Coordinates of C-alpha atoms and ligand atoms in Angstrom, one line a residue:
M17 CA -74.4 -22.6 9.9
F18 CA -71.3 -21.0 11.3
P19 CA -68.4 -23.0 12.7
P20 CA -67.7 -22.6 16.4
I21 CA -65.3 -19.7 17.2
L22 CA -61.9 -21.1 17.8
P23 CA -59.7 -20.1 20.7
F24 CA -56.8 -18.1 19.4
E25 CA -54.2 -20.9 20.0
E26 CA -56.3 -23.1 17.6
I27 CA -56.5 -20.6 14.8
P28 CA -54.4 -22.2 12.0
V29 CA -51.3 -20.2 11.7
N30 CA -48.9 -21.6 9.1
S31 CA -45.9 -22.4 11.3
T32 CA -43.7 -23.9 8.6
P33 CA -42.3 -21.1 6.6
S34 CA -41.0 -22.2 3.3
T35 CA -37.3 -21.9 2.8
E36 CA -37.3 -22.7 -0.9
N37 CA -35.7 -20.0 -2.9
V38 CA -35.5 -19.4 -6.6
F39 CA -32.1 -17.8 -6.2
K40 CA -30.6 -21.2 -5.5
L41 CA -28.6 -20.2 -2.5
P42 CA -25.4 -22.1 -1.8
D43 CA -25.8 -25.1 0.5
D44 CA -24.4 -23.5 3.6
V45 CA -26.7 -20.5 3.2
Q46 CA -29.7 -22.8 2.6
E47 CA -28.7 -24.6 5.8
F48 CA -28.7 -21.3 7.7
C49 CA -32.2 -20.6 6.3
N50 CA -33.4 -24.0 7.5
V51 CA -31.9 -23.4 10.9
A52 CA -33.6 -19.9 11.0
A53 CA -36.9 -21.4 10.0
R54 CA -36.6 -24.0 12.7
I55 CA -35.8 -21.4 15.4
V56 CA -38.8 -19.4 14.3
R57 CA -41.1 -22.4 14.4
E58 CA -39.8 -23.9 17.7
E59 CA -38.6 -20.9 19.7
L60 CA -40.2 -17.7 18.5
L61 CA -43.8 -18.6 17.4
P62 CA -44.5 -20.2 20.8
L63 CA -43.7 -16.8 22.4
E64 CA -45.8 -14.8 20.0
Q65 CA -49.0 -14.6 22.0
Q66 CA -47.2 -13.4 25.1
Y67 CA -45.3 -10.8 23.0
L68 CA -48.5 -9.5 21.4
A69 CA -50.3 -9.4 24.8
S70 CA -47.4 -7.5 26.5
S71 CA -47.7 -3.9 27.2
E72 CA -43.9 -3.8 27.4
H73 CA -42.9 -4.4 23.9
A74 CA -41.8 -1.2 22.2
Y75 CA -40.9 -0.3 18.6
G76 CA -37.2 0.2 18.1
V77 CA -34.0 -1.3 16.8
K78 CA -32.7 -2.6 20.1
E79 CA -34.6 -5.8 20.0
T80 CA -33.0 -7.5 22.9
I81 CA -34.1 -4.7 25.2
N82 CA -37.7 -5.4 24.0
L83 CA -37.2 -9.1 24.7
K84 CA -35.9 -8.5 28.2
N85 CA -38.9 -6.3 29.1
V86 CA -41.4 -8.8 27.8
F87 CA -40.0 -12.2 28.7
G88 CA -37.4 -11.6 31.4
P89 CA -33.7 -12.5 31.4
D90 CA -34.0 -16.3 31.1
V91 CA -35.7 -16.3 27.7
V92 CA -33.2 -13.6 26.5
E93 CA -30.3 -15.7 27.7
R94 CA -31.6 -18.8 26.0
L95 CA -32.3 -17.1 22.7
T96 CA -28.9 -15.3 22.8
R97 CA -27.2 -18.6 23.5
I98 CA -29.0 -20.2 20.5
S99 CA -28.0 -17.2 18.4
K100 CA -24.3 -17.5 19.3
E101 CA -24.2 -21.3 19.1
T102 CA -25.7 -21.4 15.6
G103 CA -23.4 -18.6 14.4
L104 CA -26.4 -16.4 13.6
W105 CA -25.4 -13.8 16.2
N106 CA -22.6 -12.5 13.8
L107 CA -24.7 -12.8 10.7
M108 CA -24.3 -9.2 9.7
V109 CA -20.8 -8.7 11.1
P110 CA -17.9 -8.5 8.5
E111 CA -15.4 -11.4 8.6
E112 CA -12.5 -9.1 9.8
H113 CA -14.5 -8.4 13.0
G114 CA -15.2 -12.0 13.7
G115 CA -18.4 -12.2 11.6
S116 CA -19.9 -14.8 9.3
G117 CA -18.5 -13.4 6.1
L118 CA -21.8 -14.2 4.4
S119 CA -22.9 -12.2 1.4
M120 CA -25.6 -9.6 1.5
L121 CA -27.9 -11.9 -0.5
A122 CA -27.4 -14.7 2.1
Q123 CA -28.0 -12.3 5.0
I124 CA -31.2 -11.1 3.4
A125 CA -32.5 -14.6 2.8
I126 CA -31.9 -15.6 6.4
L127 CA -33.4 -12.4 7.8
E128 CA -36.5 -13.0 5.8
Q129 CA -37.1 -16.1 7.9
F130 CA -36.9 -14.2 11.1
N131 CA -39.4 -11.6 10.0
Y132 CA -42.1 -14.3 9.9
T133 CA -43.0 -13.3 13.5
P134 CA -42.8 -10.0 15.4
V135 CA -41.0 -11.7 18.2
P136 CA -37.4 -10.4 17.8
F137 CA -34.4 -12.7 17.7
P138 CA -31.2 -11.4 19.2
F139 CA -28.4 -10.6 16.7
A140 CA -25.3 -8.4 17.0
N141 CA -26.9 -5.1 16.1
V142 CA -24.1 -3.1 14.6
P143 CA -24.9 -0.1 12.4
N144 CA -22.5 -0.6 9.5
I145 CA -21.0 2.9 9.9
L146 CA -19.5 1.9 13.2
Y147 CA -17.0 -0.1 11.3
Q148 CA -15.4 3.3 10.5
C149 CA -14.1 3.2 14.1
R150 CA -10.4 3.8 14.2
G151 CA -7.7 3.4 16.9
E152 CA -9.0 3.2 20.4
Q153 CA -12.5 3.6 19.1
V154 CA -12.5 0.0 18.1
E155 CA -12.1 -1.2 21.7
R156 CA -14.1 1.5 23.2
F157 CA -17.2 1.4 20.9
L158 CA -17.2 -1.1 18.1
E159 CA -16.1 -4.3 20.0
P160 CA -18.6 -4.0 22.9
V161 CA -21.4 -3.4 20.3
V162 CA -20.4 -6.5 18.3
R163 CA -20.4 -8.5 21.6
G164 CA -23.9 -7.2 22.5
E165 CA -22.6 -5.4 25.6
M166 CA -23.4 -1.9 24.3
T167 CA -26.1 -0.6 22.0
T168 CA -26.4 2.4 19.8
S169 CA -29.1 4.9 18.7
F170 CA -29.0 7.2 15.7
A171 CA -29.8 10.9 16.2
Q172 CA -30.3 12.8 13.0
T173 CA -33.9 14.2 13.1
E174 CA -34.7 17.5 14.8
P175 CA -38.0 19.2 15.5
N176 CA -37.6 21.2 12.3
A177 CA -35.3 18.9 10.3
G178 CA -36.8 15.6 9.1
S179 CA -36.8 15.0 5.3
D180 CA -34.2 17.7 4.8
P181 CA -31.7 17.1 7.6
G182 CA -28.8 18.5 5.6
G183 CA -30.5 21.8 4.9
M184 CA -32.3 22.3 8.2
M185 CA -30.1 20.8 10.9
Q186 CA -29.6 23.2 13.8
T187 CA -27.5 21.1 16.2
R188 CA -24.0 22.6 16.1
A189 CA -20.6 21.4 17.3
V190 CA -17.7 23.8 17.7
R191 CA -14.1 23.2 18.7
D192 CA -13.3 24.5 22.2
G193 CA -9.8 25.7 21.2
G194 CA -8.2 22.5 22.3
G195 CA -9.0 19.0 21.0
D196 CA -12.5 18.9 22.4
W197 CA -15.9 19.6 20.7
I198 CA -18.9 21.3 22.3
I199 CA -22.3 20.1 21.0
N200 CA -25.5 22.1 21.4
G201 CA -28.9 21.3 19.9
T202 CA -32.0 19.1 20.2
K203 CA -32.8 15.9 18.4
M204 CA -36.3 14.4 18.2
W205 CA -38.0 11.1 17.5
I206 CA -34.8 9.2 18.4
S207 CA -35.7 5.5 18.8
M208 CA -34.4 3.9 22.0
A209 CA -32.1 6.8 22.9
A210 CA -32.7 6.3 26.6
E211 CA -31.9 2.6 26.4
S212 CA -28.8 2.9 24.2
D213 CA -25.2 3.4 25.5
I214 CA -23.9 5.3 22.5
I215 CA -25.8 8.0 20.6
M216 CA -24.5 8.5 17.0
V217 CA -25.3 12.1 16.6
Q218 CA -24.9 14.3 13.6
A219 CA -24.0 18.0 14.1
V220 CA -23.2 20.9 11.8
T221 CA -19.5 21.8 12.0
D222 CA -19.4 24.1 9.0
S223 CA -22.6 26.0 8.3
E224 CA -21.4 27.0 4.8
K225 CA -20.8 23.5 3.6
R226 CA -23.5 21.7 5.6
Q227 CA -24.3 18.3 3.9
R228 CA -21.4 18.8 1.5
G229 CA -18.6 18.4 4.0
G230 CA -20.0 20.4 7.0
I231 CA -21.8 17.8 9.1
T232 CA -19.8 15.6 11.5
M233 CA -20.9 12.3 13.2
F234 CA -20.0 12.1 16.9
L235 CA -20.2 9.0 19.2
V236 CA -21.6 10.4 22.4
E237 CA -21.9 8.3 25.5
R238 CA -25.5 8.4 26.9
D239 CA -24.1 9.2 30.4
N240 CA -22.2 12.3 29.2
P241 CA -23.4 15.1 31.6
G242 CA -24.3 17.3 28.6
V243 CA -26.9 14.8 27.3
H244 CA -30.5 15.1 28.6
I245 CA -33.1 12.7 27.4
E246 CA -36.8 13.0 27.8
A247 CA -39.7 11.0 26.4
C248 CA -41.1 12.5 23.1
G249 CA -44.4 13.0 24.8
I250 CA -46.1 11.9 21.6
R251 CA -47.5 8.4 21.6
T252 CA -47.4 6.5 18.3
W253 CA -49.4 3.4 17.3
L254 CA -46.3 1.3 17.0
G255 CA -46.4 -0.3 20.4
P256 CA -47.9 0.1 23.8
K257 CA -44.6 1.5 25.2
P258 CA -43.3 4.8 23.8
S259 CA -39.7 4.3 22.6
Q260 CA -38.9 7.6 20.8
Y261 CA -37.1 10.3 22.7
V262 CA -36.1 14.0 22.6
V263 CA -32.3 14.3 23.2
H264 CA -30.9 17.7 24.3
F265 CA -27.2 18.4 23.9
D266 CA -26.4 21.2 26.3
N267 CA -22.8 22.3 26.1
C268 CA -22.0 18.6 25.6
R269 CA -18.3 18.2 25.7
V270 CA -16.7 15.3 23.8
S271 CA -13.1 14.7 22.8
G272 CA -11.8 14.6 19.3
A273 CA -11.6 10.8 19.8
N274 CA -15.4 10.7 19.6
V275 CA -15.6 11.8 16.0
L276 CA -16.6 8.9 13.8
G277 CA -14.9 9.0 10.4
D278 CA -13.5 12.4 9.2
V279 CA -14.6 15.8 10.4
G280 CA -17.3 17.0 7.9
A281 CA -18.0 13.5 6.5
G282 CA -20.8 12.7 8.9
F283 CA -23.7 13.3 6.5
S284 CA -22.4 10.9 3.8
L285 CA -21.6 8.4 6.6
G286 CA -25.3 8.6 7.6
Q287 CA -26.4 8.1 4.0
K288 CA -24.1 5.1 3.7
W289 CA -25.7 3.6 6.7
L290 CA -29.2 4.3 5.4
T291 CA -28.5 2.7 2.0
I292 CA -27.5 -0.7 3.1
H293 CA -28.4 -1.1 6.8
D294 CA -31.7 0.6 6.5
R295 CA -33.1 0.7 3.0
L296 CA -31.9 -2.7 1.6
L297 CA -32.8 -4.5 4.8
R298 CA -36.4 -3.3 4.6
G299 CA -36.8 -5.9 1.9
P300 CA -36.5 -9.0 4.2
Y301 CA -38.2 -7.0 7.0
A302 CA -41.3 -6.8 4.8
L303 CA -41.0 -10.1 3.0
G304 CA -41.2 -12.3 6.1
K305 CA -44.3 -10.4 7.3
M306 CA -45.9 -10.5 3.9
Q307 CA -45.3 -14.3 3.6
R308 CA -46.8 -14.9 7.0
A309 CA -49.8 -12.7 6.1
L310 CA -50.3 -14.8 2.9
D311 CA -49.9 -18.1 4.6
M312 CA -52.4 -17.1 7.4
S313 CA -54.8 -15.9 4.8
V314 CA -54.7 -19.1 2.7
D315 CA -55.3 -21.2 5.8
W316 CA -58.1 -18.9 7.0
A317 CA -59.8 -18.7 3.6
K318 CA -59.9 -22.5 3.4
Q319 CA -61.6 -23.0 6.7
R320 CA -63.9 -19.9 7.0
V321 CA -67.3 -20.8 5.5
T322 CA -69.9 -18.2 4.4
F323 CA -73.1 -18.9 2.4
G324 CA -72.3 -22.6 2.4
K325 CA -68.8 -22.5 1.0
P326 CA -65.3 -21.7 2.2
I327 CA -64.4 -18.1 1.3
A328 CA -61.4 -19.5 -0.5
E329 CA -63.8 -20.6 -3.3
R330 CA -64.9 -16.9 -3.9
Q331 CA -63.0 -15.2 -6.7
A332 CA -63.0 -11.9 -4.7
I333 CA -60.9 -13.6 -2.0
Q334 CA -58.8 -15.6 -4.5
W335 CA -57.8 -12.4 -6.2
K336 CA -56.6 -10.9 -2.9
L337 CA -54.4 -14.0 -2.3
V338 CA -53.1 -13.8 -5.9
D339 CA -52.3 -10.1 -5.6
M340 CA -50.5 -10.7 -2.3
S341 CA -48.4 -13.5 -3.8
I342 CA -47.5 -11.4 -6.8
D343 CA -46.3 -8.6 -4.5
I344 CA -44.2 -11.1 -2.6
E345 CA -42.6 -12.6 -5.6
A346 CA -41.9 -9.2 -7.2
L347 CA -40.4 -7.8 -4.0
R348 CA -38.3 -10.9 -3.4
S349 CA -36.9 -10.7 -6.9
L350 CA -36.0 -7.0 -6.6
T351 CA -34.5 -7.3 -3.1
Y352 CA -32.4 -10.4 -3.9
S353 CA -31.1 -9.0 -7.2
V354 CA -30.2 -5.7 -5.6
A355 CA -28.4 -7.6 -2.8
A356 CA -26.5 -9.7 -5.4
R357 CA -25.5 -6.4 -7.2
A358 CA -24.3 -4.9 -3.9
D359 CA -22.3 -8.1 -3.4
A360 CA -20.7 -7.6 -6.8
G361 CA -19.5 -4.2 -5.7
E362 CA -22.1 -2.1 -7.6
D363 CA -23.3 1.2 -6.3
V364 CA -26.9 0.4 -5.4
R365 CA -28.0 3.6 -3.7
T366 CA -30.8 4.2 -6.1
E367 CA -31.9 0.6 -6.2
A368 CA -31.9 0.4 -2.4
A369 CA -34.2 3.4 -2.4
M370 CA -36.5 1.3 -4.7
V371 CA -36.4 -1.6 -2.2
K372 CA -37.2 0.7 0.7
L373 CA -40.1 2.3 -1.2
V374 CA -41.8 -0.9 -2.5
S375 CA -41.1 -3.1 0.5
T376 CA -43.0 -0.7 2.8
E377 CA -45.8 0.2 0.4
W378 CA -46.4 -3.3 -1.0
G379 CA -45.8 -4.7 2.4
A380 CA -48.6 -2.6 4.0
R381 CA -50.9 -3.3 1.1
C382 CA -50.4 -7.0 1.3
V383 CA -51.0 -7.1 5.1
N384 CA -54.0 -4.8 4.6
E385 CA -55.5 -7.5 2.3
A386 CA -54.7 -10.2 4.8
I387 CA -56.7 -8.3 7.5
Q388 CA -59.6 -8.0 5.0
V389 CA -59.6 -11.7 4.3
H390 CA -59.8 -12.4 8.0
G391 CA -62.8 -10.1 8.5
A392 CA -63.3 -9.1 12.1
M393 CA -60.6 -11.6 13.2
G394 CA -58.1 -9.6 11.2
E395 CA -58.4 -6.8 13.7
A396 CA -57.7 -9.1 16.7
L397 CA -54.6 -8.0 18.5
E398 CA -53.9 -11.7 19.3
L399 CA -52.9 -12.1 15.6
P400 CA -49.8 -10.4 14.3
L401 CA -51.5 -8.8 11.4
T402 CA -52.3 -5.3 12.7
L403 CA -48.9 -5.0 14.3
F404 CA -47.3 -6.0 10.9
Y405 CA -49.5 -3.4 9.2
R406 CA -48.5 -0.6 11.7
Y407 CA -44.8 -1.5 11.3
L408 CA -44.9 -1.5 7.5
R409 CA -47.0 1.7 7.4
H410 CA -44.6 3.4 9.7
A411 CA -41.7 2.3 7.5
Q412 CA -43.1 4.5 4.8
I413 CA -42.1 7.4 7.0
G414 CA -39.2 6.4 9.2
G415 CA -35.7 6.2 7.7
G416 CA -36.7 8.6 4.8
T417 CA -40.3 8.8 3.6
S418 CA -41.7 7.2 0.4
E419 CA -41.6 10.7 -1.2
I420 CA -38.0 11.1 -0.4
Q421 CA -37.1 7.7 -1.9
R422 CA -38.9 8.8 -5.1
V423 CA -36.9 12.1 -5.0
L424 CA -33.7 10.0 -4.9
I425 CA -34.8 7.7 -7.7
A426 CA -35.9 10.6 -9.9
R427 CA -32.6 12.4 -9.3
K428 CA -30.7 9.4 -10.7
L429 CA -33.1 9.1 -13.6
L430 CA -32.9 12.7 -14.6
K431 CA -29.2 13.1 -14.0
G432 CA -27.3 14.5 -17.0
Ligands
FAD519 C1 -41.5 5.9 15.2 C2 -40.5 6.8 14.7 C3 -39.1 6.5 14.9 C4 -38.1 7.3 14.4 N1 -36.8 7.0 14.8 C5 -35.8 7.9 14.4 C6 -34.5 7.7 14.8 O1 -34.2 6.7 15.5 N2 -33.5 8.6 14.5 C7 -33.8 9.7 13.7 O2 -32.9 10.5 13.4 N3 -35.1 9.9 13.3 C8 -36.1 9.0 13.6 N4 -37.4 9.3 13.2 C9 -37.7 10.4 12.4 C10 -38.0 10.1 10.9 O3 -36.8 9.7 10.2 C11 -38.6 11.3 10.2 O4 -39.9 11.5 10.8 C12 -38.8 11.2 8.7 O5 -37.5 11.3 8.1 C13 -39.7 12.2 8.2 O6 -39.4 13.5 8.6 P1 -40.6 14.5 9.2 O7 -41.4 13.7 10.1 O8 -40.0 15.7 9.7 O9 -41.5 14.8 7.9 P2 -41.3 16.1 7.0 O10 -39.9 16.3 6.5 O11 -41.9 17.2 7.7 O12 -42.2 15.7 5.7 C14 -43.7 15.8 5.8 C15 -44.2 15.3 4.5 O13 -43.7 16.0 3.4 C16 -43.1 15.1 2.4 N5 -42.0 15.8 1.8 C17 -40.9 16.4 2.4 N6 -40.1 16.9 1.5 C18 -40.5 16.6 0.3 C19 -40.1 16.8 -1.1 N7 -38.9 17.4 -1.3 N8 -40.8 16.3 -2.0 C20 -42.0 15.6 -1.8 N9 -42.5 15.4 -0.6 C21 -41.7 15.9 0.5 C22 -42.7 13.9 3.3 O14 -42.5 12.8 2.5 C23 -43.8 13.8 4.2 O15 -44.9 13.1 3.6 C24 -38.4 8.4 13.6 C25 -39.8 8.7 13.3 C26 -40.8 7.9 13.9 C27 -42.2 8.3 13.6

């Protein structure tokens, strides 16, 4: 006897993410985590079905743009208001720029809560290298991004330069004889380039030095007449709407005031961004999804009956749940301890590569098991599992592949 098929809204989805944390977070941080969990439960989970069903949601870092496309301006305004009123908006913004002043560990604990659902919550999305803005750049670029009035995209990859951007980059910038720079070249796979206001682009400025002092980072306004953006023309499995672009710089003229940081220091700036903003934050990105996958699997296993017993009573299923929970505990311990070391001022570049590597590999493995526990229902697009899987599988490529993380870790191990 099989139970009746439940409509999707009645499928048990654990909607009370646990906020308990072995790292014994300070009271104010724990309070933030509780607020985050409440927002997820009361605001975001009710929007999940609409988000998953929409053909408008796109993969990319400009979440609020995705939100607007899917839900319209009212929902975005409401969530943005909640974000600002609760102080979450400035979660990742340093105190000197009006931010929360919370530690990396605290930020990670809070972000884990928001990754329990694919429905994005609006935060000030400031790539940390933008804090290198100086003089009039602060008012022109940094402050509007912190306020959420402008967004950025990051253009490093080129058709022939992915894992080895330093060695293979073709995009060049030359001085015009005065204070201006002329940029020529083509970038590819650039997420949300067409929707962003500022493109942070790396270009070779000294072809002898390349990544060792010969690559410069420019802040280029998207509406610069020398910028031409076209769709990649390659659809990926990340979302129904393509959100990666080819960006051509065709005699693109920018002033010296558009150089971010020092001339020639653009490659290390990019690496700095990737270490913290990208690699370390993959930890909470995966953890929230893995926890949700486990919670859903436990609920499903208890109620799905085969051969006269709930599948939760089968050891084959129990072991999947056990393996998932071990992956979560291990990843949480690693991520939180690396965050604590970053807070203590340690250089965690290698450890952040470890977080990137295992969060994406264990994350995909964990969600893969959740799909298996759910059987055919695991493949339903009405559940978040396949989307989580695609995101985590993609994350083994985007932002530096798993192999490149291993190269970085090996380099440190074998140094000297
Ligand atoms: C959806 C999506 C969004 C993206 N968004 C952006 C963006 O916003 N901005 C941006 O700049 N880029 C973006 N990228 C590009 C992404 O960062 C690159 O695709 C990634 O760095 C890998 O480069 P590649 O595809 O050229 O792979 P390749 O460099 O061609 O590598 C191919 C394979 O060889 C392996 N490999 C390469 N070198 C080594 C080595 N030394 N040792 C062992 N194995 C090696 C790689 O790990 C990989 O498995 C995006 C990509 C995708 C798919």
